[in-house]
Coordinates of N, CA and C and ligand atoms in Angstrom, one line a residue:
M948 N 0.8 -1.2 -0.1 CA 0.0 0.1 -0.1 C 0.7 1.1 0.0
T949 N 0.6 2.1 -1.0 CA 1.6 3.4 -1.0 C 1.2 4.7 -0.5
G950 N -0.6 4.4 -0.1 CA -0.9 5.7 0.6 C -1.6 6.7 -0.6
S951 N -1.1 6.6 -1.7 CA -1.9 7.4 -2.8 C -2.4 6.5 -3.8
R952 N -3.4 7.2 -4.5 CA -4.3 6.2 -5.6 C -3.3 5.7 -6.4
G953 N -3.7 4.4 -6.9 CA -2.8 3.6 -7.9 C -3.3 4.3 -9.0
R954 N -2.4 3.9 -10.2 CA -2.7 4.4 -11.5 C -3.3 3.4 -12.6
F955 N -3.9 3.7 -13.3 CA -4.9 2.8 -14.2 C -4.3 2.8 -15.7
I956 N -3.7 1.8 -16.2 CA -3.1 1.5 -17.4 C -3.9 0.4 -18.4
T957 N -4.3 0.8 -19.3 CA -5.0 -0.1 -20.4 C -4.1 -0.2 -21.5
V958 N -4.3 -1.6 -22.0 CA -3.5 -1.8 -23.5 C -4.7 -2.4 -24.5
E959 N -4.5 -1.6 -25.7 CA -5.5 -1.8 -26.7 C -4.9 -2.4 -27.9
G960 N -5.5 -2.5 -28.9 CA -5.0 -3.0 -30.3 C -6.1 -3.9 -31.0
I961 N -6.0 -4.1 -32.5 CA -6.7 -4.8 -33.2 C -6.2 -6.4 -33.0
E962 N -7.0 -7.2 -33.4 CA -6.3 -8.7 -33.7 C -4.9 -8.7 -34.2
G963 N -4.3 -9.6 -33.2 CA -2.8 -9.9 -33.9 C -1.8 -8.6 -33.5
A964 N -2.3 -7.7 -32.7 CA -1.5 -6.5 -32.4 C -0.4 -6.8 -31.3
G965 N -0.5 -7.9 -30.8 CA 0.6 -8.3 -29.8 C 0.4 -8.1 -28.4
K966 N -0.9 -7.7 -28.1 CA -1.3 -7.6 -26.7 C -0.6 -8.5 -25.5
S967 N -1.1 -9.9 -25.8 CA -0.7 -10.9 -25.1 C 1.0 -11.0 -25.0
S968 N 1.7 -11.0 -26.1 CA 2.9 -10.9 -26.1 C 3.7 -9.7 -25.3
N969 N 2.8 -8.6 -25.0 CA 3.5 -7.6 -24.3 C 3.1 -7.3 -22.8
L970 N 1.8 -7.9 -22.6 CA 1.2 -7.7 -21.3 C 2.1 -7.9 -20.0
E971 N 2.9 -9.1 -20.1 CA 3.6 -9.6 -18.9 C 4.7 -8.6 -18.7
F972 N 5.2 -8.3 -20.0 CA 6.3 -7.4 -20.2 C 6.3 -6.1 -19.4
I973 N 4.9 -5.4 -19.9 CA 4.7 -4.2 -19.0 C 4.5 -4.2 -17.7
K974 N 3.7 -5.7 -17.3 CA 3.8 -5.7 -15.7 C 5.0 -5.8 -15.1
Q975 N 6.1 -6.2 -15.7 CA 7.4 -6.5 -15.1 C 7.9 -5.4 -14.9
L976 N 7.8 -4.3 -16.0 CA 8.6 -3.0 -16.0 C 8.0 -2.3 -15.0
L977 N 6.7 -2.3 -14.7 CA 6.0 -1.5 -13.3 C 6.4 -2.3 -12.3
E978 N 6.6 -3.6 -12.1 CA 7.1 -4.0 -10.9 C 8.4 -3.4 -10.8
A979 N 9.4 -3.5 -11.6 CA 10.8 -3.2 -11.6 C 10.9 -1.8 -11.0
S980 N 9.8 -1.0 -11.3 CA 9.8 0.4 -10.7 C 9.2 0.2 -9.3
G981 N 9.1 -0.7 -8.5 CA 8.4 -0.7 -7.1 C 6.9 -0.7 -7.1
K982 N 6.1 -0.6 -8.4 CA 4.8 -0.8 -8.2 C 4.2 -2.1 -8.0
E983 N 3.3 -1.9 -7.1 CA 2.3 -3.3 -6.8 C 1.3 -3.3 -8.0
V984 N 1.2 -4.3 -8.8 CA 0.3 -4.4 -10.0 C -0.8 -5.3 -9.9
L985 N -1.9 -5.1 -10.3 CA -3.1 -6.1 -10.3 C -3.2 -5.9 -11.9
F986 N -3.2 -7.5 -12.3 CA -3.4 -7.5 -13.9 C -4.9 -7.8 -14.0
T987 N -5.7 -7.4 -14.8 CA -7.4 -8.1 -15.0 C -7.5 -7.8 -16.6
R988 N -8.3 -8.3 -17.0 CA -8.8 -8.2 -18.4 C -10.2 -7.9 -18.8
E989 N -10.6 -7.5 -20.1 CA -11.8 -7.2 -20.5 C -12.3 -7.8 -21.9
P990 N -13.5 -8.5 -21.9 CA -14.2 -8.9 -21.2 C -13.7 -9.8 -20.2
G991 N -14.2 -10.0 -19.0 CA -13.6 -11.1 -17.8 C -13.1 -10.4 -16.9
G992 N -12.0 -11.2 -16.1 CA -11.5 -10.4 -14.8 C -12.1 -10.9 -13.7
T993 N -13.3 -11.3 -13.6 CA -14.1 -11.6 -12.3 C -14.7 -13.0 -12.8
P994 N -15.1 -13.8 -12.0 CA -15.8 -14.8 -12.1 C -17.0 -14.7 -13.1
L995 N -17.8 -13.6 -12.5 CA -19.1 -13.3 -13.5 C -18.7 -12.8 -14.9
G996 N -17.6 -12.0 -14.9 CA -17.1 -11.6 -16.2 C -16.6 -12.5 -17.2
E997 N -15.8 -13.4 -16.3 CA -15.2 -14.7 -17.4 C -16.4 -15.3 -17.7
E998 N -17.6 -15.5 -17.2 CA -18.6 -16.4 -17.8 C -19.5 -15.3 -18.9
V999 N -19.4 -14.0 -18.9 CA -19.9 -13.3 -19.8 C -18.9 -13.4 -21.1
R1000 N -17.5 -13.3 -20.7 CA -16.7 -13.6 -21.7 C -17.0 -14.8 -22.6
Q1001 N -17.4 -16.0 -21.9 CA -17.7 -17.1 -22.8 C -18.7 -16.6 -23.7
L1002 N -19.8 -16.2 -23.3 CA -21.2 -15.8 -24.2 C -20.7 -15.0 -25.2
L1003 N -19.7 -13.8 -25.0 CA -19.6 -13.0 -26.0 C -18.4 -13.5 -27.1
L1004 N -17.7 -14.3 -26.7 CA -16.6 -14.8 -27.6 C -16.8 -16.4 -28.2
G1005 N -17.7 -17.0 -27.7 CA -17.9 -18.2 -28.1 C -18.9 -18.2 -29.3
H1006 N -19.3 -19.5 -29.8 CA -19.9 -19.5 -30.9 C -21.4 -20.1 -30.7
R1007 N -22.0 -19.9 -29.3 CA -23.1 -20.5 -29.2 C -24.4 -19.5 -29.5
H1008 N -23.8 -18.2 -29.7 CA -24.9 -17.1 -29.8 C -24.2 -16.2 -31.0
T1009 N -24.2 -16.8 -32.3 CA -23.7 -16.1 -33.4 C -24.3 -15.0 -33.9
G1010 N -25.7 -15.0 -33.5 CA -26.5 -13.9 -34.1 C -26.6 -12.9 -33.1
M1011 N -25.8 -12.7 -32.1 CA -26.0 -11.7 -31.1 C -26.3 -10.2 -31.5
A1012 N -27.4 -9.7 -31.1 CA -27.8 -8.3 -31.5 C -26.5 -7.4 -31.0
D1013 N -26.3 -6.5 -31.7 CA -25.2 -5.2 -31.3 C -25.6 -4.9 -30.0
D1014 N -26.8 -4.5 -29.7 CA -26.9 -3.7 -28.3 C -26.7 -4.6 -27.3
T1015 N -27.0 -6.3 -27.6 CA -26.8 -7.2 -26.5 C -25.2 -7.2 -26.3
E1016 N -24.5 -7.2 -27.3 CA -22.9 -7.4 -27.2 C -22.7 -6.2 -26.4
L1017 N -23.1 -4.8 -26.9 CA -22.7 -3.7 -26.1 C -22.9 -3.8 -24.5
L1018 N -24.1 -4.3 -24.1 CA -24.5 -4.3 -22.7 C -23.7 -5.4 -22.0
L1019 N -23.5 -6.3 -22.6 CA -22.9 -7.4 -22.0 C -21.5 -6.9 -21.6
M1020 N -20.5 -6.2 -22.6 CA -19.3 -5.8 -22.5 C -19.3 -4.9 -21.3
F1021 N -20.5 -4.1 -21.0 CA -20.5 -3.2 -19.9 C -21.1 -3.7 -18.7
A1022 N -21.7 -4.9 -18.8 CA -22.0 -5.7 -17.4 C -20.8 -6.1 -16.9
A1023 N -20.1 -6.8 -17.7 CA -18.8 -7.6 -17.3 C -17.8 -6.2 -16.8
R1024 N -17.7 -5.3 -17.5 CA -16.9 -4.1 -16.9 C -17.4 -3.5 -15.6
A1025 N -18.8 -3.5 -15.4 CA -19.2 -3.0 -14.0 C -18.9 -3.9 -12.9
E1026 N -19.0 -5.1 -13.3 CA -18.4 -6.1 -12.3 C -16.8 -5.9 -12.0
N1027 N -16.0 -5.9 -12.9 CA -14.7 -5.6 -12.9 C -14.2 -4.6 -12.1
L1028 N -15.2 -3.3 -12.4 CA -14.8 -2.0 -11.7 C -14.7 -2.1 -10.3
E1029 N -16.4 -2.8 -9.8 CA -16.8 -2.9 -8.4 C -15.9 -3.6 -7.8
Q1030 N -15.5 -5.1 -8.2 CA -14.8 -6.2 -7.6 C -13.3 -5.9 -7.4
K1031 N -12.9 -5.4 -8.8 CA -11.1 -5.2 -8.7 C -10.7 -3.9 -9.0
I1032 N -11.2 -3.3 -10.0 CA -10.4 -2.2 -10.2 C -10.4 -1.0 -9.3
K1033 N -11.5 -0.8 -8.9 CA -11.9 0.4 -8.0 C -11.1 0.1 -6.8
P1034 N -11.6 -1.2 -5.9 CA -10.9 -1.4 -4.8 C -9.1 -1.4 -4.8
A1035 N -8.6 -1.7 -6.0 CA -7.1 -1.9 -6.2 C -6.6 -0.4 -6.2
L1036 N -7.1 0.6 -7.1 CA -6.7 1.8 -7.3 C -6.8 2.5 -5.9
E1037 N -7.9 2.2 -5.2 CA -8.1 3.1 -3.7 C -6.9 2.4 -2.9
A1038 N -6.6 1.4 -2.9 CA -5.6 0.9 -2.1 C -4.1 1.2 -2.7
G1039 N -3.8 2.0 -3.7 CA -2.6 2.3 -3.9 C -2.0 1.4 -5.0
I1040 N -2.8 0.6 -5.5 CA -2.1 -0.7 -6.4 C -2.5 -0.1 -7.8
W1041 N -1.5 -0.5 -8.7 CA -1.6 -0.1 -10.2 C -2.4 -1.2 -10.8
V1042 N -3.2 -0.6 -11.9 CA -4.2 -1.9 -12.3 C -3.8 -1.8 -13.9
L1043 N -3.2 -2.9 -14.3 CA -2.8 -3.2 -15.8 C -4.2 -4.0 -16.4
C1044 N -4.9 -3.4 -17.4 CA -6.1 -4.0 -17.9 C -5.9 -4.2 -19.3
D1045 N -5.8 -5.4 -19.6 CA -6.1 -6.0 -21.0 C -7.6 -5.7 -21.8
R1046 N -7.3 -4.4 -22.6 CA -8.7 -3.8 -23.2 C -9.6 -3.2 -22.2
F1047 N -10.1 -2.1 -22.5 CA -11.3 -1.5 -21.7 C -12.1 -0.8 -22.5
T1048 N -12.7 0.4 -22.1 CA -13.8 1.1 -22.7 C -13.5 1.5 -24.2
D1049 N -12.3 1.9 -24.3 CA -11.9 2.2 -25.9 C -12.3 0.8 -26.8
A1050 N -12.2 -0.3 -26.1 CA -12.3 -1.3 -27.0 C -14.0 -1.2 -27.4
S1051 N -14.7 -0.6 -26.5 CA -16.3 -0.6 -26.9 C -16.5 0.6 -27.9
Y1052 N -15.7 1.6 -27.7 CA -16.0 2.6 -28.7 C -15.3 2.2 -30.2
A1053 N -14.2 1.3 -30.2 CA -13.6 0.9 -31.1 C -14.6 -0.2 -31.9
Y1054 N -14.8 -1.4 -31.1 CA -15.4 -2.8 -31.8 C -17.1 -2.2 -32.0
Q1055 N -17.9 -1.9 -30.7 CA -19.0 -1.9 -30.9 C -19.6 -0.4 -31.5
G1056 N -18.5 0.5 -31.5 CA -18.9 1.9 -32.1 C -18.2 1.8 -33.4
G1057 N -17.2 1.5 -33.7 CA -16.5 1.4 -35.1 C -16.9 0.6 -35.8
G1058 N -16.9 -0.8 -35.3 CA -17.1 -1.9 -36.0 C -18.4 -2.1 -36.1
R1059 N -19.4 -2.1 -35.1 CA -20.7 -2.4 -35.3 C -21.7 -1.3 -35.8
G1060 N -20.9 0.0 -35.7 CA -21.7 1.2 -36.0 C -22.6 1.6 -34.9
I1061 N -22.6 1.2 -33.5 CA -23.6 1.9 -32.6 C -22.9 3.2 -32.4
D1062 N -24.2 4.1 -32.0 CA -23.8 5.7 -31.8 C -22.9 5.7 -30.6
K1063 N -22.0 6.6 -30.8 CA -21.2 6.9 -29.8 C -21.8 7.6 -28.5
M1064 N -22.8 8.0 -28.8 CA -23.3 8.6 -27.7 C -23.9 7.7 -26.4
R1065 N -24.4 6.5 -27.1 CA -24.9 5.3 -26.4 C -23.7 4.7 -25.4
I1066 N -22.7 4.7 -26.0 CA -21.5 4.2 -25.5 C -21.0 5.0 -24.4
Q1067 N -20.9 6.4 -24.5 CA -20.5 7.4 -23.7 C -21.6 7.3 -22.3
Q1068 N -22.9 7.3 -22.6 CA -23.9 7.1 -21.5 C -23.6 5.8 -20.5
L1069 N -23.2 4.7 -21.1 CA -22.9 3.7 -20.1 C -21.6 3.8 -19.9
E1070 N -20.5 4.6 -20.3 CA -19.5 4.7 -19.9 C -19.4 5.7 -18.6
E1071 N -20.4 6.7 -18.7 CA -20.6 7.6 -17.5 C -21.5 6.9 -16.3
W1072 N -22.2 6.0 -16.9 CA -23.2 5.2 -15.6 C -22.2 4.3 -14.8
T1073 N -21.3 3.5 -15.5 CA -20.6 2.5 -14.9 C -19.2 2.9 -14.3
Q1074 N -18.7 4.0 -14.9 CA -17.4 4.7 -14.6 C -17.2 5.7 -13.8
G1075 N -18.6 6.7 -14.0 CA -18.4 8.1 -13.2 C -17.4 8.7 -13.8
E1076 N -16.4 9.1 -13.2 CA -15.2 9.9 -13.5 C -14.3 9.1 -13.9
L1077 N -14.3 7.9 -13.5 CA -12.9 7.1 -13.8 C -12.5 6.8 -15.1
R1078 N -11.2 7.2 -15.6 CA -10.7 7.0 -16.8 C -9.4 6.3 -16.8
P1079 N -8.8 5.5 -17.9 CA -7.3 5.2 -17.6 C -6.5 6.4 -17.5
D1080 N -5.5 6.2 -16.9 CA -4.3 7.3 -16.7 C -3.6 7.2 -17.9
L1081 N -3.2 5.9 -18.6 CA -2.2 5.8 -19.6 C -3.2 4.6 -20.5
T1082 N -3.1 4.8 -22.0 CA -3.4 3.8 -22.6 C -2.5 3.4 -23.6
L1083 N -1.9 2.3 -23.8 CA -0.9 1.9 -25.0 C -1.9 1.2 -26.1
L1084 N -1.8 1.9 -27.4 CA -2.5 1.5 -28.3 C -1.4 0.7 -29.2
L1085 N -1.5 -0.4 -29.2 CA -0.6 -1.3 -30.2 C -1.3 -1.3 -31.6
D1086 N -0.8 -0.5 -32.5 CA -1.1 -0.3 -33.7 C -0.5 -1.0 -35.2
L1087 N -1.1 -1.7 -35.7 CA -0.5 -2.1 -36.9 C -1.5 -2.2 -38.1
P1088 N -1.3 -2.6 -39.5 CA -2.2 -2.6 -40.6 C -3.2 -3.7 -40.2
V1089 N -4.2 -3.9 -40.7 CA -5.2 -4.9 -40.4 C -4.4 -6.2 -40.8
E1090 N -4.1 -6.2 -42.3 CA -3.7 -7.6 -43.0 C -2.6 -8.1 -42.1
V1091 N -1.5 -7.2 -41.5 CA -0.5 -7.9 -40.7 C -1.1 -8.5 -39.7
G1092 N -2.0 -7.8 -38.8 CA -2.6 -8.3 -37.6 C -3.2 -9.7 -37.9
L1093 N -4.2 -9.6 -39.0 CA -4.9 -10.7 -39.3 C -4.1 -11.9 -39.4
E1094 N -3.0 -11.8 -40.2 CA -2.1 -12.8 -40.5 C -1.2 -13.3 -39.5
R1095 N -1.1 -12.5 -38.3 CA -0.5 -13.0 -37.2 C -1.5 -14.0 -36.3
A1096 N -2.6 -13.1 -36.2 CA -3.7 -13.8 -35.5 C -4.1 -15.2 -36.0
G1097 N -4.1 -15.1 -37.3 CA -4.4 -16.7 -38.1 C -3.5 -17.7 -37.7
K1098 N -2.4 -17.4 -37.3 CA -1.4 -18.6 -36.9 C -1.7 -19.1 -35.7
R1099 N -2.7 -18.3 -34.8 CA -2.9 -19.0 -33.4 C -4.1 -20.0 -33.6
S1100 N -4.7 -20.4 -32.4 CA -5.9 -21.2 -32.3 C -6.9 -20.9 -32.8
A1101 N -8.3 -21.8 -32.8 CA -9.6 -21.6 -33.7 C -10.1 -20.2 -33.5
P1102 N -10.5 -19.6 -34.4 CA -11.0 -18.1 -34.1 C -12.0 -17.8 -33.2
D1103 N -12.3 -16.9 -32.3 CA -13.4 -16.6 -31.8 C -14.5 -15.8 -32.5
R1104 N -15.5 -15.6 -31.7 CA -16.7 -14.8 -32.5 C -16.3 -13.6 -33.3
F1105 N -15.4 -12.8 -32.8 CA -14.9 -11.5 -33.5 C -13.8 -11.9 -34.5
E1106 N -13.1 -12.7 -34.1 CA -12.0 -13.1 -35.1 C -12.4 -13.7 -36.5
K1107 N -13.6 -14.0 -36.3 CA -14.3 -14.5 -37.8 C -14.8 -13.2 -38.7
E1108 N -14.8 -11.7 -38.0 CA -15.5 -11.0 -38.8 C -14.3 -10.5 -40.2
E1109 N -15.0 -9.7 -41.1 CA -14.4 -9.6 -42.2 C -13.2 -8.5 -42.0
V1110 N -12.4 -8.3 -43.0 CA -11.3 -7.3 -42.9 C -12.1 -5.9 -42.9
R1111 N -13.0 -5.7 -43.5 CA -13.6 -4.2 -43.3 C -14.1 -3.9 -42.0
F1112 N -14.3 -4.9 -41.2 CA -14.8 -4.8 -39.7 C -13.6 -4.3 -38.9
F1113 N -12.6 -5.0 -39.3 CA -11.2 -4.6 -38.4 C -10.7 -3.2 -38.9
E1114 N -10.8 -3.1 -40.2 CA -10.5 -1.5 -40.8 C -11.2 -0.5 -39.9
D1115 N -12.6 -0.8 -39.8 CA -13.4 0.3 -39.0 C -12.8 0.5 -37.5
V1116 N -12.6 -0.8 -36.7 CA -12.3 -0.7 -35.7 C -10.8 0.0 -35.4
R1117 N -9.6 -0.3 -36.3 CA -8.6 0.3 -36.3 C -8.6 1.9 -36.5
Q1118 N -9.6 2.3 -37.3 CA -9.8 3.5 -37.7 C -10.3 4.2 -36.3
A1119 N -11.2 3.7 -35.7 CA -11.6 4.1 -34.5 C -10.8 4.3 -33.5
Y1120 N -9.8 3.2 -33.3 CA -8.8 3.4 -32.3 C -8.0 4.6 -32.3
L1121 N -7.6 4.7 -33.8 CA -6.8 5.8 -34.1 C -7.4 7.2 -33.9
Q1122 N -8.5 7.4 -34.3 CA -9.5 8.6 -33.6 C -9.2 8.8 -32.4
I1123 N -9.5 7.8 -31.5 CA -9.7 8.0 -30.1 C -8.0 8.5 -29.6
A1124 N -7.0 7.7 -30.2 CA -5.7 8.4 -30.0 C -5.6 9.8 -30.5
W1125 N -6.2 10.3 -31.3 CA -5.9 11.5 -31.7 C -6.8 12.5 -31.0
D1126 N -7.9 12.2 -30.4 CA -8.7 13.2 -29.8 C -8.1 13.2 -28.4
Q1127 N -7.4 12.2 -28.0 CA -7.1 12.1 -26.4 C -5.5 11.6 -26.5
A1128 N -4.9 12.5 -27.2 CA -3.4 12.4 -27.5 C -2.6 12.3 -26.1
S1129 N -3.1 12.8 -25.0 CA -2.4 12.9 -23.6 C -2.5 11.7 -23.0
R1130 N -3.5 10.9 -23.1 CA -3.8 9.7 -22.5 C -3.2 8.5 -23.3
V1131 N -3.5 8.5 -24.7 CA -3.4 7.4 -25.7 C -2.2 7.6 -26.3
K1132 N -1.0 6.8 -26.0 CA 0.3 6.7 -26.7 C 0.1 5.4 -27.8
V1133 N 0.4 5.9 -29.0 CA 0.3 4.9 -30.1 C 1.7 4.3 -30.1
V1134 N 1.6 3.0 -30.3 CA 2.9 2.0 -30.5 C 2.8 1.4 -31.5
D1135 N 3.9 1.5 -32.6 CA 3.9 0.9 -33.7 C 4.1 -0.6 -33.6
A1136 N 3.2 -1.4 -34.0 CA 3.2 -2.9 -33.5 C 3.5 -3.6 -34.6
S1137 N 3.9 -3.1 -35.8 CA 4.1 -3.7 -36.9 C 5.8 -4.2 -37.3
T1138 N 6.5 -3.5 -36.1 CA 7.8 -3.9 -35.8 C 8.3 -5.1 -35.2
P1139 N 9.4 -5.3 -35.3 CA 9.8 -6.8 -34.5 C 9.6 -6.3 -33.0
L1140 N 9.4 -7.6 -32.1 CA 9.0 -7.3 -30.8 C 10.1 -6.7 -29.9
Y1141 N 11.4 -6.9 -30.2 CA 12.4 -6.2 -29.5 C 12.1 -4.6 -29.7
E1142 N 11.7 -4.1 -30.8 CA 11.5 -2.7 -31.2 C 10.0 -2.2 -30.4
V1143 N 9.3 -3.0 -30.3 CA 7.9 -2.5 -29.8 C 8.1 -2.4 -28.2
Q1144 N 9.0 -3.5 -27.8 CA 9.1 -3.5 -26.4 C 10.1 -2.2 -25.9
A1145 N 11.0 -1.7 -26.8 CA 11.9 -0.7 -26.5 C 10.8 0.5 -26.3
H1146 N 9.9 0.7 -27.3 CA 9.1 1.8 -27.5 C 8.1 1.8 -26.1
I1147 N 7.5 0.4 -25.7 CA 6.9 0.5 -24.8 C 7.5 0.9 -23.5
T1148 N 8.7 0.4 -23.3 CA 9.5 0.9 -22.2 C 9.5 2.4 -22.0
E1149 N 10.0 3.0 -23.0 CA 10.1 4.4 -22.9 C 8.8 5.0 -22.6
T1150 N 7.7 4.7 -23.0 CA 6.5 5.3 -22.8 C 6.1 5.0 -21.4
V1151 N 6.5 4.0 -20.8 CA 5.9 3.6 -19.6 C 6.8 4.2 -18.4
H1152 N 8.1 4.3 -18.8 CA 9.3 5.0 -17.9 C 8.9 6.5 -18.0
D1153 N 8.4 7.1 -18.9 CA 8.2 8.5 -19.0 C 6.7 8.6 -18.2
F1154 N 5.9 7.7 -18.1 CA 4.6 7.9 -17.3 C 4.9 7.8 -15.8
I1155 N 5.5 7.1 -15.6 CA 6.0 6.6 -14.2 C 6.8 7.8 -13.8
Q1156 N 7.6 8.6 -14.5 CA 8.4 9.8 -14.0 C 7.7 10.9 -14.0
T1157 N 6.8 11.2 -15.0 CA 6.1 12.5 -15.3 C 4.4 12.2 -14.9
G1158 N 4.1 11.1 -14.7 CA 2.6 11.0 -14.5 C 1.8 11.2 -15.5
S1159 N 2.3 11.4 -16.8 CA 1.5 11.6 -18.0 C 2.0 11.2 -19.2
Ligands
Z5A2462 N1 -14.1 -6.8 -27.1 C1 -15.1 -5.8 -27.6 O1 -15.8 -5.9 -28.7 N2 -15.2 -4.9 -26.9 C2 -15.0 -4.5 -25.5 O2 -15.3 -3.7 -25.0 C3 -13.9 -5.5 -25.0 C4 -13.5 -6.4 -26.1 C5 -13.0 -5.1 -23.8 C6 -11.5 -10.4 -26.9 O3 -10.3 -9.8 -26.8 C7 -12.3 -9.7 -27.8 O4 -13.4 -8.8 -27.3 C8 -11.8 -8.8 -28.8 C9 -12.3 -7.6 -28.7 C10 -13.7 -7.7 -28.2 N3 -11.9 -9.4 -30.2 N4 -11.4 -10.4 -30.5 N5 -11.1 -11.3 -31.0 P1 -9.0 -10.4 -26.5 O5 -8.0 -9.2 -26.0 O6 -9.0 -11.3 -25.4 O7 -8.4 -11.2 -27.9 P2 -7.5 -10.8 -28.9 O8 -7.7 -9.6 -29.8 O9 -7.4 -11.9 -29.7 O10 -6.0 -10.4 -28.0 P3 -4.9 -11.1 -27.7 O11 -5.1 -12.5 -27.3 O12 -4.1 -10.3 -26.7 O13 -3.9 -11.2 -28.9 P4 -3.0 -10.1 -29.8 O14 -3.1 -8.9 -29.5 O15 -3.5 -10.6 -31.2 O16 -1.7 -10.6 -29.4 P5 -0.8 -11.9 -29.2 O17 -1.5 -13.3 -29.2 O18 0.3 -11.6 -28.5 O19 0.1 -12.0 -30.8 C11 -0.6 -12.5 -32.1 C12 0.7 -13.3 -32.7 O20 1.4 -12.4 -33.2 C13 1.5 -14.2 -32.0 O21 1.5 -15.4 -32.7 C14 2.7 -13.4 -31.5 O22 3.5 -14.4 -31.1 C15 2.8 -12.5 -32.8 N6 3.5 -11.4 -32.4 C16 3.3 -10.6 -31.5 N7 4.0 -9.5 -31.7 C17 4.6 -9.6 -32.6 C18 5.8 -8.9 -33.4 N8 6.1 -7.7 -33.0 N9 6.3 -9.3 -34.5 C19 6.0 -10.4 -34.8 N10 4.9 -11.4 -34.4 C20 4.6 -10.9 -33.2

């Protein structure tokens, strides 16, 4: 326990951007700087959230309505916020989250075409004033990401979407980064892993030192 509020860091990107490859690396960077870190992910992060994740990513409900998808994302998020994220931040613990609300703007807003205002309403309802302090957006061309992701196991419900969907998701992410440049740092994820991690290290160290 540090006495001051913890900081909230999120990591975002389209399929194949390398989130899984970099999250443990980021956690270790923070811990090496003396921070106590709670790792969580969305959708998921809590027992209830992980069950919702199965509904969202599995193939049992392929024709899920777009609004249902959005509301389930926020239902899982509300649980994660109350059970894990807020208590940790209040206890001075740093929270590292694999995706958060930017993913709802990018996938449900950009990809599915849901009005941004509706997402904003849910954001305000579930989060109040709480927003990430730092977001790392791992960005790369869609075809590179899909090629990388294609080498993994069976595709989930999102990974079965068309290239056009991921182009829209990527553009929505880049728009968020443009609009909120002080919070969202874009990392070129198309380069070799050691270069991506050098960029991440610089960004995280900067954040730790300056708090922005
Ligand atoms: N979703 C949503 O719609 N709305 C929301 O609000 C939220 C989520 C919160 C679950 O996400 C899904 O939920 C997601 C969006 C939606 N859509 N899908 N699918 P997820 O985060 O669990 O799933 P994911 O996007 O598939 O992420 P991932 O497992 O973390 O994978 P990744 O970013 O693609 O990273 P990776 O597995 O580390 O890398 C992919 C491959 O590339 C792998 O073989 C690596 O070895 C390789 N790789 C990584 N970096 C490099 C570099 N630099 N060079 C070469 N090769 C590399």
